[in-house]
PDB file of C-alpha atoms in Angstrom:
ATOM      1  CA  MET Y   1     105.954 104.661  96.562  1.00 66.00           C
ATOM      2  CA  ASN Y   2     105.645 101.042  97.581  1.00 86.00           C
ATOM      3  CA  LYS Y   3     108.847  99.677  99.011  1.00 91.00           C
ATOM      4  CA  THR Y   4     110.403  96.493  97.702  1.00 94.00           C
ATOM      5  CA  LYS Y   5     110.312  93.878 100.441  1.00 96.00           C
ATOM      6  CA  THR Y   6     113.292  91.574 100.747  1.00 97.00           C
ATOM      7  CA  LEU Y   7     113.557  88.710 103.192  1.00 97.00           C
ATOM      8  CA  ILE Y   8     117.068  87.703 104.287  1.00 97.00           C
ATOM      9  CA  GLN Y   9     117.161  84.148 105.618  1.00 96.00           C
ATOM     10  CA  ILE Y  10     120.070  82.662 107.565  1.00 95.00           C
ATOM     11  CA  PHE Y  11     120.104  79.134 108.924  1.00 93.00           C
ATOM     12  CA  PRO Y  12     123.384  78.629 110.829  1.00 92.00           C
ATOM     13  CA  MET Y  13     124.609  75.363 112.210  1.00 90.00           C
ATOM     14  CA  LEU Y  14     125.572  75.622 115.879  1.00 91.00           C
ATOM     15  CA  LYS Y  15     129.284  75.509 115.155  1.00 91.00           C
ATOM     16  CA  GLU Y  16     128.784  78.482 112.814  1.00 92.00           C
ATOM     17  CA  ILE Y  17     127.711  80.775 115.652  1.00 93.00           C
ATOM     18  CA  ASP Y  18     130.888  82.887 115.332  1.00 92.00           C
ATOM     19  CA  TYR Y  19     130.394  83.124 111.568  1.00 93.00           C
ATOM     20  CA  LEU Y  20     126.821  84.241 112.164  1.00 95.00           C
ATOM     21  CA  GLU Y  21     128.133  87.141 114.217  1.00 95.00           C
ATOM     22  CA  ARG Y  22     130.530  88.024 111.400  1.00 94.00           C
ATOM     23  CA  THR Y  23     127.655  87.875 108.879  1.00 96.00           C
ATOM     24  CA  LEU Y  24     125.518  90.196 110.987  1.00 97.00           C
ATOM     25  CA  LEU Y  25     128.407  92.629 111.299  1.00 96.00           C
ATOM     26  CA  LEU Y  26     128.902  92.600 107.518  1.00 96.00           C
ATOM     27  CA  LEU Y  27     125.172  93.144 106.963  1.00 97.00           C
ATOM     28  CA  LYS Y  28     125.163  96.092 109.337  1.00 97.00           C
ATOM     29  CA  GLN Y  29     128.026  97.561 107.337  1.00 96.00           C
ATOM     30  CA  ASN Y  30     126.021  96.923 104.141  1.00 97.00           C
ATOM     31  CA  SER Y  31     122.990  98.682 105.632  1.00 97.00           C
ATOM     32  CA  LEU Y  32     124.803 102.025 105.383  1.00 96.00           C
ATOM     33  CA  PHE Y  33     124.414 101.935 101.594  1.00 96.00           C
ATOM     34  CA  ILE Y  34     120.755 100.867 101.324  1.00 96.00           C
ATOM     35  CA  ASP Y  35     118.169 103.313 100.035  1.00 94.00           C
ATOM     36  CA  LYS Y  36     115.707 102.963 102.915  1.00 93.00           C
ATOM     37  CA  GLU Y  37     113.098 104.972 101.037  1.00 93.00           C
ATOM     38  CA  LYS Y  38     112.874 102.182  98.452  1.00 95.00           C
ATOM     39  CA  HIS Y  39     113.583  98.990 100.393  1.00 96.00           C
ATOM     40  CA  HIS Y  40     111.985  97.174 103.317  1.00 97.00           C
ATOM     41  CA  ILE Y  41     114.331  94.574 104.852  1.00 97.00           C
ATOM     42  CA  ILE Y  42     113.239  91.566 106.879  1.00 97.00           C
ATOM     43  CA  LEU Y  43     115.853  89.459 108.656  1.00 97.00           C
ATOM     44  CA  ASP Y  44     114.894  85.974 109.809  1.00 96.00           C
ATOM     45  CA  ILE Y  45     117.408  83.695 111.524  1.00 95.00           C
ATOM     46  CA  VAL Y  46     116.697  80.346 113.112  1.00 94.00           C
ATOM     47  CA  LEU Y  47     119.360  78.515 115.094  1.00 94.00           C
ATOM     48  CA  PRO Y  48     118.557  74.764 115.147  1.00 93.00           C
ATOM     49  CA  THR Y  49     118.880  73.268 118.627  1.00 94.00           C
ATOM     50  CA  SER Y  50     117.063  70.003 117.918  1.00 93.00           C
ATOM     51  CA  ASP Y  51     117.976  66.755 119.653  1.00 93.00           C
ATOM     52  CA  TYR Y  52     117.795  65.271 116.149  1.00 92.00           C
ATOM     53  CA  LEU Y  53     120.954  67.132 115.201  1.00 92.00           C
ATOM     54  CA  VAL Y  54     122.870  67.223 118.508  1.00 92.00           C
ATOM     55  CA  ASP Y  55     123.260  64.887 121.483  1.00 94.00           C
ATOM     56  CA  TRP Y  56     123.134  67.533 124.179  1.00 94.00           C
ATOM     57  CA  ASP Y  57     123.892  65.090 127.001  1.00 95.00           C
ATOM     58  CA  LYS Y  58     127.283  64.364 125.430  1.00 95.00           C
ATOM     59  CA  SER Y  59     128.003  67.990 124.531  1.00 95.00           C
ATOM     60  CA  ILE Y  60     130.169  70.224 126.682  1.00 95.00           C
ATOM     61  CA  LEU Y  61     128.482  73.384 125.440  1.00 94.00           C
ATOM     62  CA  LYS Y  62     124.749  73.317 126.187  1.00 95.00           C
ATOM     63  CA  LYS Y  63     121.764  74.979 124.527  1.00 94.00           C
ATOM     64  CA  ASP Y  64     121.880  77.947 126.883  1.00 94.00           C
ATOM     65  CA  TYR Y  65     125.285  78.944 125.571  1.00 95.00           C
ATOM     66  CA  PHE Y  66     123.948  79.327 122.015  1.00 94.00           C
ATOM     67  CA  ILE Y  67     120.667  80.909 123.098  1.00 94.00           C
ATOM     68  CA  ASN Y  68     122.572  83.551 125.046  1.00 94.00           C
ATOM     69  CA  ARG Y  69     124.994  84.173 122.177  1.00 93.00           C
ATOM     70  CA  LEU Y  70     122.039  84.771 119.865  1.00 93.00           C
ATOM     71  CA  LYS Y  71     120.474  87.255 122.292  1.00 92.00           C
ATOM     72  CA  ASN Y  72     123.710  89.226 122.389  1.00 93.00           C
ATOM     73  CA  PHE Y  73     123.629  89.809 118.629  1.00 94.00           C
ATOM     74  CA  GLU Y  74     120.709  92.245 118.775  1.00 91.00           C
ATOM     75  CA  HIS Y  75     122.838  95.358 118.351  1.00 92.00           C
ATOM     76  CA  TYR Y  76     123.892  94.175 114.890  1.00 93.00           C
ATOM     77  CA  TYR Y  77     120.422  94.404 113.351  1.00 93.00           C
ATOM     78  CA  VAL Y  78     117.896  96.201 115.533  1.00 91.00           C
ATOM     79  CA  ASN Y  79     118.677  99.694 114.208  1.00 91.00           C
ATOM     80  CA  TRP Y  80     118.465  99.020 110.487  1.00 95.00           C
ATOM     81  CA  CYS Y  81     116.159  96.062 109.777  1.00 96.00           C
ATOM     82  CA  ASP Y  82     112.480  96.920 109.310  1.00 96.00           C
ATOM     83  CA  GLU Y  83     111.468  93.536 110.704  1.00 96.00           C
ATOM     84  CA  TYR Y  84     113.533  90.856 112.365  1.00 95.00           C
ATOM     85  CA  SER Y  85     113.282  87.502 114.065  1.00 94.00           C
ATOM     86  CA  LEU Y  86     116.191  85.652 115.677  1.00 92.00           C
ATOM     87  CA  THR Y  87     115.081  82.474 117.377  1.00 92.00           C
ATOM     88  CA  THR Y  88     116.160  78.979 118.282  1.00 93.00           C
ATOM     89  CA  ASN Y  89     114.097  75.940 117.290  1.00 93.00           C
ATOM     90  CA  ASP Y  90     114.017  72.461 118.839  1.00 93.00           C
ATOM     91  CA  ASP Y  91     111.991  70.821 116.042  1.00 93.00           C
ATOM     92  CA  LEU Y  92     113.641  71.675 112.737  1.00 91.00           C
ATOM     93  CA  LYS Y  93     115.749  68.941 111.174  1.00 91.00           C
ATOM     94  CA  GLY Y  94     117.508  71.108 108.602  1.00 88.00           C
ATOM     95  CA  LEU Y  95     117.505  73.820 105.995  1.00 89.00           C
ATOM     96  CA  LEU Y  96     114.586  72.580 103.889  1.00 92.00           C
ATOM     97  CA  ASP Y  97     111.872  72.502 106.554  1.00 90.00           C
ATOM     98  CA  TRP Y  98     113.167  75.863 107.803  1.00 89.00           C
ATOM     99  CA  PHE Y  99     113.036  77.392 104.319  1.00 91.00           C
ATOM    100  CA  ILE Y 100     109.456  76.227 103.730  1.00 89.00           C
ATOM    101  CA  LEU Y 101     108.346  77.402 107.166  1.00 87.00           C
ATOM    102  CA  THR Y 102     109.995  80.817 106.868  1.00 88.00           C
ATOM    103  CA  THR Y 103     108.892  81.444 103.286  1.00 88.00           C
ATOM    104  CA  SER Y 104     105.256  80.808 104.169  1.00 88.00           C
ATOM    105  CA  LYS Y 105     105.650  83.141 107.144  1.00 91.00           C
ATOM    106  CA  TYR Y 106     106.248  86.116 104.800  1.00 93.00           C
ATOM    107  CA  PRO Y 107     103.901  85.642 101.810  1.00 92.00           C
ATOM    108  CA  ASP Y 108     104.081  89.213 100.507  1.00 94.00           C
ATOM    109  CA  VAL Y 109     107.835  89.695 100.077  1.00 96.00           C
ATOM    110  CA  ASP Y 110     109.304  90.401  96.644  1.00 96.00           C
ATOM    111  CA  ASN Y 111     112.685  88.730  97.099  1.00 97.00           C
ATOM    112  CA  ILE Y 112     114.358  86.128  99.259  1.00 97.00           C
ATOM    113  CA  ILE Y 113     118.096  86.171  99.935  1.00 97.00           C
ATOM    114  CA  ILE Y 114     119.665  83.109 101.533  1.00 96.00           C
ATOM    115  CA  ILE Y 115     123.021  83.589 103.235  1.00 96.00           C
ATOM    116  CA  GLU Y 116     125.131  80.789 104.647  1.00 93.00           C
ATOM    117  CA  PRO Y 117     127.107  82.116 107.613  1.00 93.00           C
ATOM    118  CA  ASP Y 118     130.492  81.190 106.148  1.00 91.00           C
ATOM    119  CA  VAL Y 119     129.981  83.523 103.159  1.00 94.00           C
ATOM    120  CA  VAL Y 120     132.125  86.677 103.076  1.00 93.00           C
ATOM    121  CA  PHE Y 121     130.940  89.754 101.155  1.00 95.00           C
ATOM    122  CA  GLY Y 122     131.865  93.383 100.688  1.00 95.00           C
ATOM    123  CA  PRO Y 123     130.036  96.504 101.928  1.00 95.00           C
ATOM    124  CA  TYR Y 124     128.074  97.245  98.717  1.00 96.00           C
ATOM    125  CA  THR Y 125     126.742  93.730  98.168  1.00 97.00           C
ATOM    126  CA  LEU Y 126     123.242  94.099  99.579  1.00 98.00           C
ATOM    127  CA  SER Y 127     122.569  97.489  97.988  1.00 97.00           C
ATOM    128  CA  LEU Y 128     123.710  96.234  94.564  1.00 97.00           C
ATOM    129  CA  TYR Y 129     121.464  93.183  94.851  1.00 97.00           C
ATOM    130  CA  LEU Y 130     118.479  95.295  95.858  1.00 97.00           C
ATOM    131  CA  GLU Y 131     118.956  97.839  93.096  1.00 95.00           C
ATOM    132  CA  SER Y 132     119.457  95.047  90.568  1.00 96.00           C
ATOM    133  CA  SER Y 133     116.183  93.437  91.581  1.00 95.00           C
ATOM    134  CA  THR Y 134     114.286  96.684  91.003  1.00 93.00           C
ATOM    135  CA  GLN Y 135     115.694  96.847  87.467  1.00 91.00           C
ATOM    136  CA  ILE Y 136     114.682  93.288  86.666  1.00 93.00           C
ATOM    137  CA  LYS Y 137     111.355  92.609  88.315  1.00 86.00           C
ATOM    138  CA  ASN Y 138     109.201  94.626  85.913  1.00 85.00           C
ATOM    139  CA  THR Y 139     110.523  92.769  82.874  1.00 86.00           C
ATOM    140  CA  ASN Y 140     110.753  89.253  84.304  1.00 88.00           C
ATOM    141  CA  PRO Y 141     109.193  88.290  87.638  1.00 93.00           C
ATOM    142  CA  ASN Y 142     111.085  84.982  87.839  1.00 96.00           C
ATOM    143  CA  TYR Y 143     114.753  85.676  88.404  1.00 97.00           C
ATOM    144  CA  ILE Y 144     117.838  84.737  90.364  1.00 97.00           C
ATOM    145  CA  ILE Y 145     120.637  87.179  91.153  1.00 98.00           C
ATOM    146  CA  THR Y 146     124.160  86.238  92.173  1.00 97.00           C
ATOM    147  CA  ALA Y 147     127.499  87.934  92.542  1.00 97.00           C
ATOM    148  CA  GLU Y 148     130.628  86.494  90.970  1.00 96.00           C
ATOM    149  CA  TYR Y 149     132.891  84.027  92.772  1.00 94.00           C
ATOM    150  CA  ILE Y 150     136.573  83.357  93.068  1.00 92.00           C
ATOM    151  CA  LYS Y 151     137.949  80.209  91.394  1.00 92.00           C
ATOM    152  CA  MET Y 152     135.720  77.246  92.252  1.00 88.00           C
ATOM    153  CA  TRP Y 153     135.905  73.452  92.161  1.00 89.00           C
ATOM    154  CA  ASP Y 154     135.955  72.874  88.396  1.00 90.00           C
ATOM    155  CA  THR Y 155     135.538  74.605  85.043  1.00 91.00           C
ATOM    156  CA  SER Y 156     131.726  74.326  85.110  1.00 90.00           C
ATOM    157  CA  TRP Y 157     131.829  77.260  87.539  1.00 92.00           C
ATOM    158  CA  ASP Y 158     133.968  79.524  85.355  1.00 92.00           C
ATOM    159  CA  VAL Y 159     130.933  81.286  83.897  1.00 93.00           C
ATOM    160  CA  VAL Y 160     130.321  82.804  87.372  1.00 94.00           C
ATOM    161  CA  VAL Y 161     133.993  83.299  88.312  1.00 95.00           C
ATOM    162  CA  ASN Y 162     135.265  86.864  88.190  1.00 93.00           C
ATOM    163  CA  SER Y 163     137.865  87.390  85.467  1.00 93.00           C
ATOM    164  CA  THR Y 164     140.479  88.303  88.101  1.00 91.00           C
ATOM    165  CA  TYR Y 165     140.504  84.685  89.297  1.00 91.00           C
ATOM    166  CA  LEU Y 166     139.965  82.604  86.171  1.00 92.00           C
ATOM    167  CA  ASN Y 167     143.603  81.518  85.987  1.00 92.00           C
ATOM    168  CA  GLU Y 168     143.925  80.629  89.669  1.00 91.00           C
ATOM    169  CA  PRO Y 169     144.120  76.958  90.741  1.00 89.00           C
ATOM    170  CA  PHE Y 170     140.930  75.189  91.781  1.00 88.00           C
ATOM    171  CA  ASN Y 171     141.999  75.118  95.442  1.00 84.00           C
ATOM    172  CA  PHE Y 172     142.437  78.904  95.513  1.00 85.00           C
ATOM    173  CA  ARG Y 173     139.357  79.404  97.679  1.00 82.00           C
ATOM    174  CA  ASN Y 174     141.064  77.409 100.438  1.00 81.00           C
ATOM    175  CA  THR Y 175     144.149  79.621 100.488  1.00 79.00           C
ATOM    176  CA  ASN Y 176     142.971  83.139  99.639  1.00 80.00           C
ATOM    177  CA  ASP Y 177     142.258  86.076 101.948  1.00 83.00           C
ATOM    178  CA  ALA Y 178     138.469  86.297 101.768  1.00 83.00           C
ATOM    179  CA  ILE Y 179     138.218  89.817 103.192  1.00 82.00           C
ATOM    180  CA  VAL Y 180     140.726  91.220 100.691  1.00 84.00           C
ATOM    181  CA  ASP Y 181     139.118  89.434  97.754  1.00 86.00           C
ATOM    182  CA  THR Y 182     135.576  90.615  98.480  1.00 88.00           C
ATOM    183  CA  TYR Y 183     135.958  94.058 100.010  1.00 89.00           C
ATOM    184  CA  HIS Y 184     136.636  96.076  96.847  1.00 91.00           C
ATOM    185  CA  LEU Y 185     134.789  95.904  93.543  1.00 92.00           C
ATOM    186  CA  LYS Y 186     136.928  94.349  90.812  1.00 92.00           C
ATOM    187  CA  ASN Y 187     138.172  95.791  87.505  1.00 91.00           C
ATOM    188  CA  ASN Y 188     138.120  99.432  88.578  1.00 89.00           C
ATOM    189  CA  GLY Y 189     134.709  99.058  90.162  1.00 89.00           C
ATOM    190  CA  GLU Y 190     132.816  98.731  86.889  1.00 91.00           C
ATOM    191  CA  ILE Y 191     129.523  97.023  87.745  1.00 93.00           C
ATOM    192  CA  ASN Y 192     127.426  95.306  85.102  1.00 94.00           C
ATOM    193  CA  LEU Y 193     124.233  93.311  85.570  1.00 95.00           C
ATOM    194  CA  LYS Y 194     124.219  90.535  82.990  1.00 94.00           C
ATOM    195  CA  PRO Y 195     122.007  87.549  82.219  1.00 95.00           C
ATOM    196  CA  LEU Y 196     124.036  84.378  82.668  1.00 94.00           C
ATOM    197  CA  VAL Y 197     124.729  82.910  79.214  1.00 92.00           C
ATOM    198  CA  PHE Y 198     127.103  80.195  77.999  1.00 89.00           C
ATOM    199  CA  ASN Y 199     127.411  79.180  74.328  1.00 87.00           C
ATOM    200  CA  ASP Y 200     124.500  81.509  73.535  1.00 87.00           C
ATOM    201  CA  GLN Y 201     122.227  79.589  75.892  1.00 91.00           C
ATOM    202  CA  LYS Y 202     120.822  80.515  79.281  1.00 94.00           C
ATOM    203  CA  TYR Y 203     122.949  79.076  82.051  1.00 94.00           C
ATOM    204  CA  PHE Y 204     122.216  78.461  85.724  1.00 95.00           C
ATOM    205  CA  LYS Y 205     124.981  78.057  88.276  1.00 95.00           C
ATOM    206  CA  PHE Y 206     124.990  79.199  91.880  1.00 93.00           C
ATOM    207  CA  GLY Y 207     125.404  78.135  95.464  1.00 90.00           C
ATOM    208  CA  GLY Y 208     122.000  77.960  97.121  1.00 89.00           C
ATOM    209  CA  GLY Y 209     122.971  80.097 100.112  1.00 91.00           C
ATOM    210  CA  TRP Y 210     125.907  82.068  98.737  1.00 94.00           C
ATOM    211  CA  PHE Y 211     124.102  85.374  99.104  1.00 96.00           C
ATOM    212  CA  THR Y 212     121.763  84.183  96.354  1.00 97.00           C
ATOM    213  CA  LEU Y 213     118.641  86.237  95.666  1.00 98.00           C
ATOM    214  CA  TYR Y 214     115.487  84.482  94.434  1.00 97.00           C
ATOM    215  CA  SER Y 215     112.382  86.327  93.356  1.00 97.00           C
ATOM    216  CA  LYS Y 216     109.404  85.299  95.458  1.00 96.00           C
ATOM    217  CA  PRO Y 217     107.269  84.647  92.334  1.00 96.00           C
ATOM    218  CA  LEU Y 218     109.866  82.071  91.258  1.00 96.00           C
ATOM    219  CA  ILE Y 219     109.772  80.325  94.649  1.00 96.00           C
ATOM    220  CA  ASP Y 220     105.965  80.377  94.538  1.00 95.00           C
ATOM    221  CA  THR Y 221     105.988  78.867  91.045  1.00 95.00           C
ATOM    222  CA  ILE Y 222     108.312  76.051  92.090  1.00 94.00           C
ATOM    223  CA  ASP Y 223     106.062  75.495  95.129  1.00 93.00           C
ATOM    224  CA  PHE Y 224     108.370  73.210  97.104  1.00 93.00           C
ATOM    225  CA  PRO Y 225     106.555  70.253  98.690  1.00 92.00           C
ATOM    226  CA  LYS Y 226     105.675  70.981 102.298  1.00 93.00           C
ATOM    227  CA  GLU Y 227     106.833  67.564 103.517  1.00 93.00           C
ATOM    228  CA  LEU Y 228     110.509  68.290 102.853  1.00 92.00           C
ATOM    229  CA  GLU Y 229     112.686  68.239 105.960  1.00 91.00           C
ATOM    230  CA  GLY Y 230     116.322  68.087 106.897  1.00 90.00           C
ATOM    231  CA  TYR Y 231     118.866  68.768 104.193  1.00 89.00           C
ATOM    232  CA  GLY Y 232     118.853  68.337 100.445  1.00 86.00           C
ATOM    233  CA  GLY Y 233     120.245  69.833  97.297  1.00 88.00           C
ATOM    234  CA  PHE Y 234     118.210  73.042  97.406  1.00 92.00           C
ATOM    235  CA  ASP Y 235     120.322  74.765  94.771  1.00 92.00           C
ATOM    236  CA  ASN Y 236     120.224  71.647  92.579  1.00 92.00           C
ATOM    237  CA  TYR Y 237     116.433  71.553  92.881  1.00 94.00           C
ATOM    238  CA  VAL Y 238     116.132  75.162  91.722  1.00 94.00           C
ATOM    239  CA  MET Y 239     118.645  74.670  88.903  1.00 93.00           C
ATOM    240  CA  ASN Y 240     116.824  71.540  87.734  1.00 93.00           C
ATOM    241  CA  PHE Y 241     113.625  73.569  87.536  1.00 94.00           C
ATOM    242  CA  CYS Y 242     115.384  76.396  85.671  1.00 94.00           C
ATOM    243  CA  TYR Y 243     116.972  74.116  83.077  1.00 94.00           C
ATOM    244  CA  ASN Y 244     113.601  72.547  82.399  1.00 93.00           C
ATOM    245  CA  LYS Y 245     111.843  75.935  82.238  1.00 93.00           C
ATOM    246  CA  PRO Y 246     114.493  78.231  80.689  1.00 92.00           C
ATOM    247  CA  ASP Y 247     111.908  80.480  79.031  1.00 92.00           C
ATOM    248  CA  LEU Y 248     110.419  81.174  82.458  1.00 94.00           C
ATOM    249  CA  VAL Y 249     113.539  81.993  84.507  1.00 96.00           C
ATOM    250  CA  THR Y 250     116.713  84.056  84.070  1.00 96.00           C
ATOM    251  CA  GLN Y 251     119.780  84.106  86.280  1.00 97.00           C
ATOM    252  CA  TYR Y 252     121.661  87.402  86.423  1.00 97.00           C
ATOM    253  CA  LYS Y 253     125.130  87.980  87.785  1.00 97.00           C
ATOM    254  CA  ILE Y 254     126.517  91.260  89.081  1.00 97.00           C
ATOM    255  CA  GLU Y 255     129.795  91.447  87.256  1.00 96.00           C
ATOM    256  CA  ASN Y 256     132.828  92.524  89.341  1.00 96.00           C
ATOM    257  CA  LEU Y 257     131.027  92.126  92.668  1.00 96.00           C
ATOM    258  CA  VAL Y 258     132.772  89.156  94.314  1.00 95.00           C
ATOM    259  CA  ILE Y 259     131.788  86.959  97.248  1.00 94.00           C
ATOM    260  CA  THR Y 260     133.427  83.828  98.615  1.00 90.00           C
ATOM    261  CA  ASP Y 261     133.201  81.472 101.576  1.00 87.00           C
ATOM    262  CA  LYS Y 262     135.604  80.979 104.445  1.00 78.00           C
ATOM    263  CA  HIS Y 263     135.065  78.177 106.939  1.00 67.00           C
ATOM    264  CA  ASN Y 264     138.475  77.369 108.406  1.00 66.00           C
ATOM    265  CA  TYR Y 265     137.598  77.551 112.069  1.00 62.00           C
ATOM    266  CA  THR Y 266     134.310  75.735 112.697  1.00 63.00           C
ATOM    267  CA  GLU Y 267     136.294  72.638 113.720  1.00 73.00           C
ATOM    268  CA  TYR Y 268     136.958  74.425 117.018  1.00 80.00           C
ATOM    269  CA  TYR Y 269     133.473  73.451 118.153  1.00 87.00           C
ATOM    270  CA  ASP Y 270     133.849  69.770 117.291  1.00 87.00           C
ATOM    271  CA  ASP Y 271     135.300  69.116 120.748  1.00 89.00           C
ATOM    272  CA  TYR Y 272     132.383  70.857 122.450  1.00 92.00           C
ATOM    273  CA  ILE Y 273     129.281  69.841 120.456  1.00 91.00           C
ATOM    274  CA  PHE Y 274     128.381  66.205 119.891  1.00 91.00           C
ATOM    275  CA  SER Y 275     126.901  66.458 116.405  1.00 89.00           C
ATOM    276  CA  LEU Y 276     124.810  63.513 115.221  1.00 82.00           C
ATOM    277  CA  ASN Y 277     125.813  64.150 111.596  1.00 84.00           C
ATOM    278  CA  LYS Y 278     122.298  63.903 110.165  1.00 82.00           C
ATOM    279  CA  LYS Y 279     122.864  66.115 107.098  1.00 81.00           C
ATOM    280  CA  GLN Y 280     122.869  63.158 104.691  1.00 84.00           C
ATOM    281  CA  ASP Y 281     120.017  61.195 106.278  1.00 86.00           C
ATOM    282  CA  LEU Y 282     117.128  62.681 104.317  1.00 88.00           C
ATOM    283  CA  TYR Y 283     118.880  63.546 101.033  1.00 89.00           C
ATOM    284  CA  GLU Y 284     117.559  60.557  99.126  1.00 91.00           C
ATOM    285  CA  LYS Y 285     114.030  60.976 100.463  1.00 93.00           C
ATOM    286  CA  ASN Y 286     114.014  64.708  99.651  1.00 92.00           C
ATOM    287  CA  ASN Y 287     115.331  64.118  96.134  1.00 93.00           C
ATOM    288  CA  TYR Y 288     112.560  61.592  95.513  1.00 93.00           C
ATOM    289  CA  ILE Y 289     109.881  63.974  96.793  1.00 94.00           C
ATOM    290  CA  VAL Y 290     111.117  66.990  94.824  1.00 93.00           C
ATOM    291  CA  PHE Y 291     111.675  65.294  91.498  1.00 93.00           C
ATOM    292  CA  ASN Y 292     108.332  63.488  91.659  1.00 93.00           C
ATOM    293  CA  HIS Y 293     106.774  66.870  92.409  1.00 93.00           C
ATOM    294  CA  PHE Y 294     108.445  68.315  89.313  1.00 93.00           C
ATOM    295  CA  LYS Y 295     107.383  65.354  87.207  1.00 91.00           C
ATOM    296  CA  ASN Y 296     103.754  65.434  88.313  1.00 91.00           C
ATOM    297  CA  ARG Y 297     103.307  69.184  88.252  1.00 89.00           C
ATOM    298  CA  PHE Y 298     105.530  70.301  85.406  1.00 88.00           C
ATOM    299  CA  GLY Y 299     105.968  67.178  83.324  1.00 84.00           C
ATOM    300  CA  PHE Y 300     109.706  66.721  83.601  1.00 83.00           C
TER     301      PHE Y 300
END
């Protein structure tokens, strides 16, 4: 039996190095529930150490600190990942050039999962995603899979908010206990895989790196322009494509599996890393490139 290949991509900012360790620990916990006879897991992490993003001369913590931290994480993944790559990179300007580079590095994978290091998830998350993808891929090769979230910024997110949290205030995610909210399956552990629908229409709503799974055929169809670099609205780009091609793509959510984000403590590093705050610099350029690509290739 051919195994399903899934690439897990993580692109942490330097000040997320502690969160990266937490993510790797959670993934190792998740690995206990994976059917290794059916699934081949590739982990690829790149830590950006570019002078474009950080003024190292003005930083108290130097590159070696982060390089050594990354080396010490090996015990979290070496015994369960089928392939892995944890590296630093002095050239990357952001998530988009990393995503394009890494995706082209693994052309034969079936799925791509992007995880931002501040995301918190329970022990069955990865196995439920993987099993869900095997159910879907033979009926529709272009799919997105998400979990459900706790209460988000506004009502447009309610379609992907777990019913437990629908009546919570919009700032709930800033006050909740992320471990408690994600560790156990909700509503007596009843799991359902459902196409995302609102008002009888397909709906697309997700955070680009909130443990979001994209089928590789979908990413290949979108065919992101290779000249993208830095940061941009990756999730908005994918959603724009989906809303213009709803017959081609379906988003599924795993009902009663909850994830959330928790990023209270990255400010600790602000006194030690002189960030150049370049995340917004290429947004406008990237938006122009992507939406012209969509217009020229797909006619929208």
